[in-house]
Amino acid sequence: MGASKLDRVYRNLVLSKFFVRGWGNPENIKRLFDFRKIVSDREKCQSLVDPMHKVTFTKEEDHKHYKILNGHFQSPFAYHLPGLVPEESETAHFQMLLPKKWNWSNGLKPMVVQLAGTGDHFFWRRRILMGKPLLNEWNVGSIILENPFYGLRKPKEQKLSCLHNVSDIFVMGGCLILESLVLFHWCERNGLGPLGVTGVSMGGHMASLAASSWPKPVVLVPCLSWSTASAVFTRGVMSGAIDWSLLESQYFSNQIYNEILDMVLQSPSVGDCAFDAGKQFAQNYSRSIGSKIAVPSNAQPLPSNDQQRLTSAVEETFNFKLSGLSGMAIPESWKRIGNVSLANPLRRIIQPFWKERVQGMEKAQARQQAMEFMRGIMDEFTHIANYSRPVDSSCIVIVTANDDAYVPREGCTDLRQLWPGAEVRYVSTGHVAAYVLHHQMFRRAVKDAFDKIIAKHYATPPAI
């Protein structure tokens, strides 16, 4: 599996930055930490949403073969965790596409909830690329749910898709899980089903979380997502859209963040398959700083013994790897170079680089700890292993890109281990190209997943 160059180029052209205000209120993260343990348990989650939750419709558009309904309802998440959801996001807005005639046998009326990917504001994009074609090609209805922080639910002070805080991702996920349950309950009350949920990129991951909370078999088609969001923000190209210096300064200035990390590390929940993002960064940092050595042009030639010691020290340093969070050992040859016994020209060459090297290691260690915190809390809130397994994972069809630079899969838990019987389909391209070129494949996966759930759970029993 490679990394798409197009993904990297596209990310560099997009100037938007994420988490511009940092981690978020640490006390709110603690509240989210406790709530995650409830919402990720399917039995406990059922008590969070009233099956008769009020849904209001405000507009209806009549078309030749279908109709479009616009509606809204209050997000249950805002009730359970008041103060965490921006006022503009408390009302969940959606658009529903319903065929006027259902062509499925046994009176079935399949409906799929569509969740938005990063930057997918309002309804039009999913309506055009997924909703209408699903309706025309396969007679599948859609409910297009607006994500919190997006479109009609975007806070006034937020620019574009730039979430202010890391914690906003967790608020978004919690909202969408409970809001999907509201829509599933509404569909059942109105005789619609079987039910499904899908999304692309971030929407695919949110769909995976939503499907885990429904107590019945449900179609799930996550596209261009994987088992955790931690790799996206620490290893994927999205990591370049984060102000790590701000996150570092906040992390080290507030002890509560360290307490939260301790909570995460002590949690019995499964983390991201032991991929150490911080160490990976430190190794990359070590290699990159080594390429910046420059010897002053006016330096005097060194005696042969000193030249040998210098060469040995530099080689030892380049091969040096940071050894974790507890501290860093300085190579012995560097200590020898700092002694006054070395020739003065050698000291003039080495001391500036020595100072830069020590500072560089300190910066790398700080970055490593910030990335470890990011990885830890992202795994806590987004890792699929921390949530209930969907009731029937054979009704899951996963579509993933082989060369995805946004959603790295290497070192992450394979979804097939978490969802036995799930099917994985591959596209031989990167994230951006897959989104632009392969919606037909995403739609086909939805249709095939509905065929699976119908054959297994809705087939007419044989006559006795």
Short mmCIF file of C-alpha atoms in Angstrom, two decimals:
data_model
loop_
_atom_site.label_atom_id
_atom_site.label_comp_id
_atom_site.label_asym_id
_atom_site.label_seq_id
_atom_site.Cartn_x
_atom_site.Cartn_y
_atom_site.Cartn_z
CA MET A 1 0.00 0.00 0.00
CA GLY A 2 1.44 3.37 -1.06
CA ALA A 3 0.55 6.96 -0.32
CA SER A 4 -1.12 8.95 -3.07
CA LYS A 5 0.84 11.98 -4.29
CA LEU A 6 -2.45 13.59 -5.31
CA ASP A 7 -3.65 13.35 -1.70
CA ARG A 8 -0.54 15.18 -0.49
CA VAL A 9 -0.72 17.85 -3.18
CA TYR A 10 -4.42 18.44 -2.57
CA ARG A 11 -3.92 18.75 1.19
CA ASN A 12 -1.15 21.31 0.62
CA LEU A 13 -3.46 23.36 -1.59
CA VAL A 14 -6.17 23.41 1.07
CA LEU A 15 -5.23 26.16 3.48
CA SER A 16 -7.76 25.36 6.23
CA LYS A 17 -6.37 24.54 9.67
CA PHE A 18 -7.91 22.33 12.30
CA PHE A 19 -8.13 22.71 16.08
CA VAL A 20 -7.10 26.37 15.95
CA ARG A 21 -8.02 26.83 19.64
CA GLY A 22 -6.37 23.67 20.89
CA TRP A 23 -7.57 20.63 22.78
CA GLY A 24 -10.71 22.12 24.29
CA ASN A 25 -11.75 22.51 27.90
CA PRO A 26 -10.10 19.62 29.79
CA GLU A 27 -13.08 19.30 32.12
CA ASN A 28 -15.32 18.84 29.09
CA ILE A 29 -13.00 16.14 27.78
CA LYS A 30 -13.39 14.35 31.10
CA ARG A 31 -17.18 14.53 30.75
CA LEU A 32 -16.89 13.16 27.23
CA PHE A 33 -14.61 10.39 28.47
CA ASP A 34 -17.28 9.21 30.93
CA PHE A 35 -20.06 9.56 28.35
CA ARG A 36 -18.14 7.52 25.78
CA LYS A 37 -18.32 4.52 28.09
CA ILE A 38 -22.12 4.76 28.04
CA VAL A 39 -22.76 5.54 24.39
CA SER A 40 -20.36 2.82 23.20
CA ASP A 41 -22.31 0.15 25.10
CA ARG A 42 -25.31 -0.69 22.91
CA GLU A 43 -27.60 -1.70 25.78
CA LYS A 44 -26.84 1.42 27.80
CA CYS A 45 -27.08 3.63 24.71
CA GLN A 46 -30.72 2.64 24.12
CA SER A 47 -31.81 4.56 27.21
CA LEU A 48 -30.36 7.81 25.82
CA VAL A 49 -32.90 8.17 22.98
CA ASP A 50 -36.68 8.13 23.29
CA PRO A 51 -38.12 5.91 20.49
CA MET A 52 -40.85 8.55 20.12
CA HIS A 53 -38.41 11.48 19.88
CA LYS A 54 -40.18 14.38 18.17
CA VAL A 55 -39.28 14.98 14.51
CA THR A 56 -40.65 18.04 12.71
CA PHE A 57 -41.00 18.46 8.94
CA THR A 58 -40.89 21.98 7.54
CA LYS A 59 -40.87 21.65 3.75
CA GLU A 60 -41.86 19.21 1.01
CA GLU A 61 -40.78 19.24 -2.63
CA ASP A 62 -42.70 17.15 -5.14
CA HIS A 63 -40.84 15.62 -8.08
CA LYS A 64 -41.95 13.21 -10.79
CA HIS A 65 -40.72 9.97 -9.19
CA TYR A 66 -39.82 11.08 -5.69
CA LYS A 67 -40.29 13.72 -3.06
CA ILE A 68 -37.88 15.60 -0.82
CA LEU A 69 -38.76 16.36 2.80
CA ASN A 70 -36.81 18.79 4.98
CA GLY A 71 -36.99 18.40 8.73
CA HIS A 72 -35.30 18.90 12.08
CA PHE A 73 -35.28 17.73 15.69
CA GLN A 74 -33.41 18.51 18.89
CA SER A 75 -30.21 16.54 19.34
CA PRO A 76 -30.45 14.17 22.34
CA PHE A 77 -26.73 14.71 22.95
CA ALA A 78 -27.34 18.35 23.88
CA TYR A 79 -29.76 17.16 26.57
CA HIS A 80 -27.37 14.64 28.10
CA LEU A 81 -24.24 16.86 27.96
CA PRO A 82 -25.50 20.45 28.18
CA GLY A 83 -22.97 23.14 27.38
CA LEU A 84 -20.81 21.01 25.08
CA VAL A 85 -22.83 21.48 21.89
CA PRO A 86 -22.79 24.97 20.31
CA GLU A 87 -26.22 26.54 20.24
CA GLU A 88 -26.32 26.44 16.43
CA SER A 89 -25.63 22.69 16.47
CA GLU A 90 -28.27 21.70 19.01
CA THR A 91 -30.92 21.38 16.30
CA ALA A 92 -30.30 18.48 13.91
CA HIS A 93 -31.33 19.28 10.32
CA PHE A 94 -31.90 16.62 7.66
CA GLN A 95 -33.24 16.10 4.17
CA MET A 96 -35.15 12.96 3.17
CA LEU A 97 -35.48 11.52 -0.35
CA LEU A 98 -38.42 9.12 -0.73
CA PRO A 99 -39.47 7.32 -3.94
CA LYS A 100 -43.17 7.60 -4.74
CA LYS A 101 -43.24 3.92 -5.61
CA TRP A 102 -41.27 1.17 -3.89
CA ASN A 103 -40.29 -1.73 -6.18
CA TRP A 104 -38.95 -4.13 -3.55
CA SER A 105 -40.68 -7.43 -2.80
CA ASN A 106 -42.51 -8.10 0.47
CA GLY A 107 -43.36 -4.43 0.82
CA LEU A 108 -39.82 -3.48 1.84
CA LYS A 109 -38.74 0.16 1.78
CA PRO A 110 -34.95 0.33 2.32
CA MET A 111 -33.66 3.58 3.78
CA VAL A 112 -30.06 4.64 4.33
CA VAL A 113 -28.86 7.48 6.57
CA GLN A 114 -25.99 9.41 4.98
CA LEU A 115 -23.42 11.10 7.24
CA ALA A 116 -21.10 13.84 5.98
CA GLY A 117 -17.37 13.68 5.38
CA THR A 118 -14.95 16.49 6.18
CA GLY A 119 -16.04 19.72 4.48
CA ASP A 120 -19.39 18.33 3.28
CA HIS A 121 -21.73 21.18 4.27
CA PHE A 122 -25.49 21.20 3.59
CA PHE A 123 -27.29 18.47 1.61
CA TRP A 124 -26.64 19.09 -2.07
CA ARG A 125 -23.41 17.12 -2.49
CA ARG A 126 -24.72 13.90 -0.96
CA ARG A 127 -28.09 14.38 -2.65
CA ILE A 128 -26.49 14.59 -6.10
CA LEU A 129 -23.70 12.01 -5.69
CA MET A 130 -25.51 9.41 -3.57
CA GLY A 131 -29.15 10.16 -2.80
CA LYS A 132 -30.67 10.64 -6.25
CA PRO A 133 -28.63 7.89 -7.97
CA LEU A 134 -29.47 5.41 -5.18
CA LEU A 135 -33.12 6.25 -5.67
CA ASN A 136 -33.06 6.09 -9.47
CA GLU A 137 -30.78 3.06 -9.83
CA TRP A 138 -31.78 0.90 -6.88
CA ASN A 139 -35.01 2.36 -5.41
CA VAL A 140 -33.28 3.07 -2.07
CA GLY A 141 -34.42 6.09 -0.04
CA SER A 142 -32.00 8.37 1.81
CA ILE A 143 -31.91 10.58 4.88
CA ILE A 144 -29.11 13.13 4.56
CA LEU A 145 -28.19 14.32 8.05
CA GLU A 146 -26.27 17.57 8.54
CA ASN A 147 -23.24 17.10 10.79
CA PRO A 148 -22.90 19.27 13.90
CA PHE A 149 -20.50 22.20 13.22
CA TYR A 150 -21.40 22.05 9.49
CA GLY A 151 -23.81 23.90 7.19
CA LEU A 152 -27.04 24.84 8.97
CA ARG A 153 -25.39 23.75 12.25
CA LYS A 154 -22.13 25.68 11.91
CA PRO A 155 -21.26 28.05 14.78
CA LYS A 156 -21.22 31.67 13.63
CA GLU A 157 -17.61 32.23 14.62
CA GLN A 158 -16.31 29.07 12.94
CA LYS A 159 -14.67 29.44 9.54
CA LEU A 160 -15.42 26.82 6.92
CA SER A 161 -14.84 23.32 8.32
CA CYS A 162 -12.14 24.35 10.79
CA LEU A 163 -13.22 22.84 14.08
CA HIS A 164 -11.92 24.98 16.92
CA ASN A 165 -11.05 22.21 19.36
CA VAL A 166 -9.96 18.58 19.25
CA SER A 167 -12.87 17.84 21.57
CA ASP A 168 -15.31 19.07 18.89
CA ILE A 169 -14.64 15.85 16.93
CA PHE A 170 -15.85 13.85 19.93
CA VAL A 171 -18.92 16.05 20.36
CA MET A 172 -19.70 15.58 16.66
CA GLY A 173 -19.42 11.80 16.94
CA GLY A 174 -21.60 11.61 20.05
CA CYS A 175 -24.27 13.77 18.42
CA LEU A 176 -24.36 11.70 15.24
CA ILE A 177 -24.67 8.39 17.09
CA LEU A 178 -27.74 9.53 19.02
CA GLU A 179 -29.23 11.45 16.09
CA SER A 180 -28.96 8.40 13.85
CA LEU A 181 -30.94 6.47 16.47
CA VAL A 182 -33.65 9.15 16.34
CA LEU A 183 -33.91 8.72 12.57
CA PHE A 184 -33.87 4.91 12.77
CA HIS A 185 -36.74 5.02 15.28
CA TRP A 186 -38.70 7.42 13.06
CA CYS A 187 -38.27 5.12 10.06
CA GLU A 188 -39.50 2.12 12.02
CA ARG A 189 -42.56 4.03 13.28
CA ASN A 190 -43.43 4.88 9.69
CA GLY A 191 -42.95 1.43 8.19
CA LEU A 192 -39.63 2.08 6.46
CA GLY A 193 -36.89 -0.53 6.36
CA PRO A 194 -34.56 -2.34 6.28
CA LEU A 195 -32.31 0.43 7.56
CA GLY A 196 -28.72 1.34 6.76
CA VAL A 197 -26.09 3.99 7.35
CA THR A 198 -23.21 5.10 5.15
CA GLY A 199 -20.71 7.90 4.69
CA VAL A 200 -17.44 8.76 3.01
CA SER A 201 -14.18 9.51 4.84
CA MET A 202 -15.07 11.00 8.24
CA GLY A 203 -18.71 10.25 7.41
CA GLY A 204 -17.82 6.59 6.98
CA HIS A 205 -16.22 6.46 10.40
CA MET A 206 -19.19 8.21 12.01
CA ALA A 207 -21.49 5.74 10.25
CA SER A 208 -19.52 2.87 11.80
CA LEU A 209 -20.04 4.31 15.28
CA ALA A 210 -23.76 4.89 14.62
CA ALA A 211 -24.32 1.32 13.39
CA SER A 212 -22.79 -0.07 16.58
CA SER A 213 -25.56 1.48 18.69
CA TRP A 214 -28.62 0.06 16.84
CA PRO A 215 -29.97 -3.12 18.54
CA LYS A 216 -31.05 -4.81 15.28
CA PRO A 217 -29.31 -5.88 12.06
CA VAL A 218 -28.44 -2.81 10.02
CA VAL A 219 -26.69 -2.17 6.71
CA LEU A 220 -23.34 -0.42 7.14
CA VAL A 221 -21.20 0.87 4.25
CA PRO A 222 -18.20 2.91 5.47
CA CYS A 223 -16.24 4.31 2.53
CA LEU A 224 -12.62 5.54 2.73
CA SER A 225 -12.42 5.14 6.51
CA TRP A 226 -10.88 2.57 8.83
CA SER A 227 -10.75 1.43 12.45
CA THR A 228 -9.58 4.63 14.19
CA ALA A 229 -9.19 8.36 13.60
CA SER A 230 -5.89 8.51 15.50
CA ALA A 231 -3.86 7.57 12.42
CA VAL A 232 -5.64 10.27 10.39
CA PHE A 233 -4.52 13.08 12.67
CA THR A 234 -1.07 11.80 13.66
CA ARG A 235 0.18 10.01 10.53
CA GLY A 236 -2.01 10.99 7.60
CA VAL A 237 -1.67 14.16 5.54
CA MET A 238 -4.27 15.82 7.80
CA SER A 239 -1.61 16.02 10.51
CA GLY A 240 -0.10 18.88 8.51
CA ALA A 241 -3.26 20.93 9.05
CA ILE A 242 -2.80 20.96 12.83
CA ASP A 243 -0.99 23.61 14.87
CA TRP A 244 1.10 21.22 16.95
CA SER A 245 2.97 24.03 18.68
CA LEU A 246 -0.31 25.30 20.14
CA LEU A 247 -1.32 21.81 21.25
CA GLU A 248 2.09 21.27 22.85
CA SER A 249 1.96 24.52 24.83
CA GLN A 250 -1.56 23.79 26.10
CA TYR A 251 -0.70 20.23 26.99
CA PHE A 252 2.29 21.21 29.11
CA SER A 253 0.58 24.19 30.73
CA ASN A 254 -2.34 22.23 32.21
CA GLN A 255 -1.83 19.20 34.41
CA ILE A 256 -5.39 18.01 33.78
CA TYR A 257 -4.40 16.89 30.29
CA ASN A 258 -1.85 14.53 31.83
CA GLU A 259 -4.54 13.20 34.16
CA ILE A 260 -6.77 12.55 31.15
CA LEU A 261 -3.96 10.69 29.41
CA ASP A 262 -3.54 8.55 32.52
CA MET A 263 -7.29 7.79 32.40
CA VAL A 264 -6.97 6.74 28.77
CA LEU A 265 -3.93 4.55 29.41
CA GLN A 266 -5.63 2.84 32.35
CA SER A 267 -8.82 2.22 30.37
CA PRO A 268 -9.41 -1.47 29.57
CA SER A 269 -10.57 -0.49 26.10
CA VAL A 270 -8.46 -1.46 23.11
CA GLY A 271 -6.16 1.13 21.60
CA ASP A 272 -4.67 1.48 18.16
CA CYS A 273 -2.65 -1.69 17.69
CA ALA A 274 0.43 -0.28 19.42
CA PHE A 275 1.52 2.01 16.64
CA ASP A 276 3.64 4.63 18.39
CA ALA A 277 3.05 7.83 16.43
CA GLY A 278 5.25 9.87 18.72
CA LYS A 279 8.29 7.67 18.27
CA GLN A 280 7.75 7.65 14.52
CA PHE A 281 7.75 11.43 14.53
CA ALA A 282 10.88 11.54 16.69
CA GLN A 283 12.69 9.26 14.28
CA ASN A 284 11.69 11.39 11.32
CA TYR A 285 12.73 14.51 13.19
CA SER A 286 16.09 12.97 14.00
CA ARG A 287 16.72 12.19 10.35
CA SER A 288 15.57 15.61 9.11
CA ILE A 289 17.72 17.62 11.49
CA GLY A 290 20.77 15.65 10.44
CA SER A 291 20.43 16.93 6.88
CA LYS A 292 20.80 20.56 8.01
CA ILE A 293 24.42 20.48 9.25
CA ALA A 294 26.57 23.15 7.69
CA VAL A 295 30.27 23.67 8.46
CA PRO A 296 31.35 27.35 8.48
CA SER A 297 33.32 28.27 5.36
CA ASN A 298 36.11 29.91 7.41
CA ALA A 299 36.70 26.86 9.63
CA GLN A 300 40.29 25.71 9.98
CA PRO A 301 41.28 22.15 9.00
CA LEU A 302 41.13 19.78 11.96
CA PRO A 303 43.94 17.54 13.18
CA SER A 304 43.38 13.97 12.04
CA ASN A 305 42.54 12.67 15.56
CA ASP A 306 39.97 15.39 16.12
CA GLN A 307 38.52 14.79 12.64
CA GLN A 308 38.06 11.11 13.50
CA ARG A 309 36.33 11.99 16.76
CA LEU A 310 34.08 14.47 14.98
CA THR A 311 33.11 11.93 12.32
CA SER A 312 32.38 9.30 14.97
CA ALA A 313 30.24 11.74 16.94
CA VAL A 314 28.21 12.82 13.94
CA GLU A 315 27.63 9.23 12.81
CA GLU A 316 26.60 8.23 16.33
CA THR A 317 24.17 11.10 16.50
CA PHE A 318 22.58 10.38 13.12
CA ASN A 319 22.02 6.78 14.19
CA PHE A 320 20.61 7.88 17.54
CA LYS A 321 16.90 7.24 18.13
CA LEU A 322 14.85 8.91 20.84
CA SER A 323 14.10 6.35 23.52
CA GLY A 324 10.60 7.19 24.73
CA LEU A 325 9.00 9.72 27.04
CA SER A 326 11.08 9.14 30.18
CA GLY A 327 14.21 10.94 28.94
CA MET A 328 16.95 10.91 26.36
CA ALA A 329 20.53 9.73 26.77
CA ILE A 330 23.21 11.86 25.13
CA PRO A 331 25.86 9.88 23.21
CA GLU A 332 29.19 9.74 25.05
CA SER A 333 31.15 11.12 22.08
CA TRP A 334 29.07 14.30 22.18
CA LYS A 335 30.04 14.78 25.82
CA ARG A 336 33.70 14.33 24.89
CA ILE A 337 33.42 16.92 22.14
CA GLY A 338 32.19 19.43 24.69
CA ASN A 339 35.40 19.16 26.74
CA VAL A 340 37.91 22.00 26.68
CA SER A 341 40.63 19.54 25.69
CA LEU A 342 39.33 19.55 22.12
CA ALA A 343 40.98 21.85 19.66
CA ASN A 344 39.45 25.34 19.55
CA PRO A 345 38.45 25.14 15.84
CA LEU A 346 36.58 21.92 16.57
CA ARG A 347 34.66 23.57 19.42
CA ARG A 348 33.69 26.48 17.17
CA ILE A 349 32.22 24.03 14.66
CA ILE A 350 30.51 21.70 17.09
CA GLN A 351 29.08 23.96 19.81
CA PRO A 352 26.43 25.71 17.65
CA PHE A 353 25.27 22.38 16.28
CA TRP A 354 25.43 20.82 19.75
CA LYS A 355 23.12 23.52 21.10
CA GLU A 356 20.77 23.10 18.13
CA ARG A 357 20.82 19.33 18.58
CA VAL A 358 19.88 19.47 22.27
CA GLN A 359 17.13 21.99 21.59
CA GLY A 360 15.94 19.85 18.71
CA MET A 361 15.71 16.77 20.94
CA GLU A 362 13.76 18.76 23.53
CA LYS A 363 11.33 19.97 20.86
CA ALA A 364 10.99 16.45 19.48
CA GLN A 365 10.24 15.10 22.94
CA ALA A 366 7.57 17.77 23.47
CA ARG A 367 6.03 17.00 20.09
CA GLN A 368 6.15 13.30 20.87
CA GLN A 369 4.19 13.75 24.09
CA ALA A 370 1.59 15.95 22.39
CA MET A 371 1.17 13.37 19.64
CA GLU A 372 0.91 10.57 22.20
CA PHE A 373 -1.89 12.50 23.88
CA MET A 374 -3.61 13.03 20.54
CA ARG A 375 -3.26 9.35 19.66
CA GLY A 376 -4.51 8.28 23.08
CA ILE A 377 -7.66 10.36 23.21
CA MET A 378 -8.44 9.78 19.53
CA ASP A 379 -8.27 6.04 20.10
CA GLU A 380 -10.36 6.36 23.24
CA PHE A 381 -13.20 8.14 21.46
CA THR A 382 -12.99 6.81 17.89
CA HIS A 383 -11.46 3.33 17.87
CA ILE A 384 -14.07 0.88 16.62
CA ALA A 385 -12.88 -1.74 19.11
CA ASN A 386 -14.18 0.46 21.94
CA TYR A 387 -17.77 0.19 20.64
CA SER A 388 -20.26 -2.66 20.47
CA ARG A 389 -20.02 -4.85 17.40
CA PRO A 390 -22.97 -4.33 15.00
CA VAL A 391 -25.61 -7.02 15.52
CA ASP A 392 -24.82 -8.72 12.20
CA SER A 393 -21.45 -7.78 10.73
CA SER A 394 -22.12 -9.84 7.60
CA CYS A 395 -24.34 -6.91 6.49
CA ILE A 396 -21.27 -4.64 6.31
CA VAL A 397 -19.51 -3.75 3.05
CA ILE A 398 -16.35 -1.65 3.44
CA VAL A 399 -14.85 0.32 0.56
CA THR A 400 -11.26 1.47 1.01
CA ALA A 401 -8.52 3.01 -1.15
CA ASN A 402 -5.21 1.17 -1.55
CA ASP A 403 -3.08 4.34 -1.65
CA ASP A 404 -4.99 6.46 0.87
CA ALA A 405 -2.70 9.13 2.39
CA TYR A 406 -5.53 10.60 4.47
CA VAL A 407 -6.53 7.39 6.23
CA PRO A 408 -3.44 5.20 6.80
CA ARG A 409 -4.28 1.55 7.49
CA GLU A 410 -0.80 0.20 8.15
CA GLY A 411 -0.39 -0.61 11.83
CA CYS A 412 -4.11 -0.16 12.56
CA THR A 413 -6.53 -2.88 13.57
CA ASP A 414 -8.03 -4.63 10.56
CA LEU A 415 -11.79 -4.05 10.53
CA ARG A 416 -12.34 -7.68 9.53
CA GLN A 417 -10.93 -8.71 12.91
CA LEU A 418 -13.46 -6.49 14.66
CA TRP A 419 -16.36 -7.31 12.33
CA PRO A 420 -16.19 -11.02 11.34
CA GLY A 421 -17.96 -11.65 8.06
CA ALA A 422 -17.66 -8.06 6.82
CA GLU A 423 -16.67 -7.63 3.18
CA VAL A 424 -13.87 -5.28 2.09
CA ARG A 425 -13.68 -3.85 -1.43
CA TYR A 426 -10.63 -1.97 -2.71
CA VAL A 427 -10.09 0.82 -5.20
CA SER A 428 -6.58 1.17 -6.62
CA THR A 429 -6.14 4.86 -6.00
CA GLY A 430 -5.80 7.47 -3.26
CA HIS A 431 -8.38 9.19 -1.06
CA VAL A 432 -9.10 12.22 -3.25
CA ALA A 433 -9.29 10.31 -6.53
CA ALA A 434 -11.53 7.68 -4.94
CA TYR A 435 -13.94 10.35 -3.73
CA VAL A 436 -14.06 12.04 -7.13
CA LEU A 437 -14.24 8.94 -9.33
CA HIS A 438 -15.81 6.07 -7.41
CA HIS A 439 -19.19 7.09 -6.00
CA GLN A 440 -20.75 4.51 -8.28
CA MET A 441 -18.80 1.85 -6.39
CA PHE A 442 -19.98 3.32 -3.07
CA ARG A 443 -23.60 3.17 -4.25
CA ARG A 444 -23.20 -0.39 -5.50
CA ALA A 445 -21.86 -1.39 -2.11
CA VAL A 446 -24.99 0.08 -0.46
CA LYS A 447 -27.24 -1.87 -2.83
CA ASP A 448 -25.32 -5.12 -2.27
CA ALA A 449 -25.40 -4.67 1.50
CA PHE A 450 -29.18 -4.26 1.37
CA ASP A 451 -29.40 -7.44 -0.72
CA LYS A 452 -27.44 -9.24 2.00
CA ILE A 453 -29.60 -8.05 4.89
CA ILE A 454 -32.81 -8.79 2.99
CA ALA A 455 -31.71 -12.31 2.05
CA LYS A 456 -30.71 -13.07 5.62
CA HIS A 457 -33.30 -11.27 7.73
CA TYR A 458 -36.27 -10.34 5.51
CA ALA A 459 -36.70 -13.30 3.18
CA THR A 460 -40.19 -14.83 3.07
CA PRO A 461 -40.22 -18.01 5.18
CA PRO A 462 -41.07 -21.19 3.27
CA ALA A 463 -44.67 -22.35 3.37
CA ILE A 464 -45.39 -25.21 5.75
#
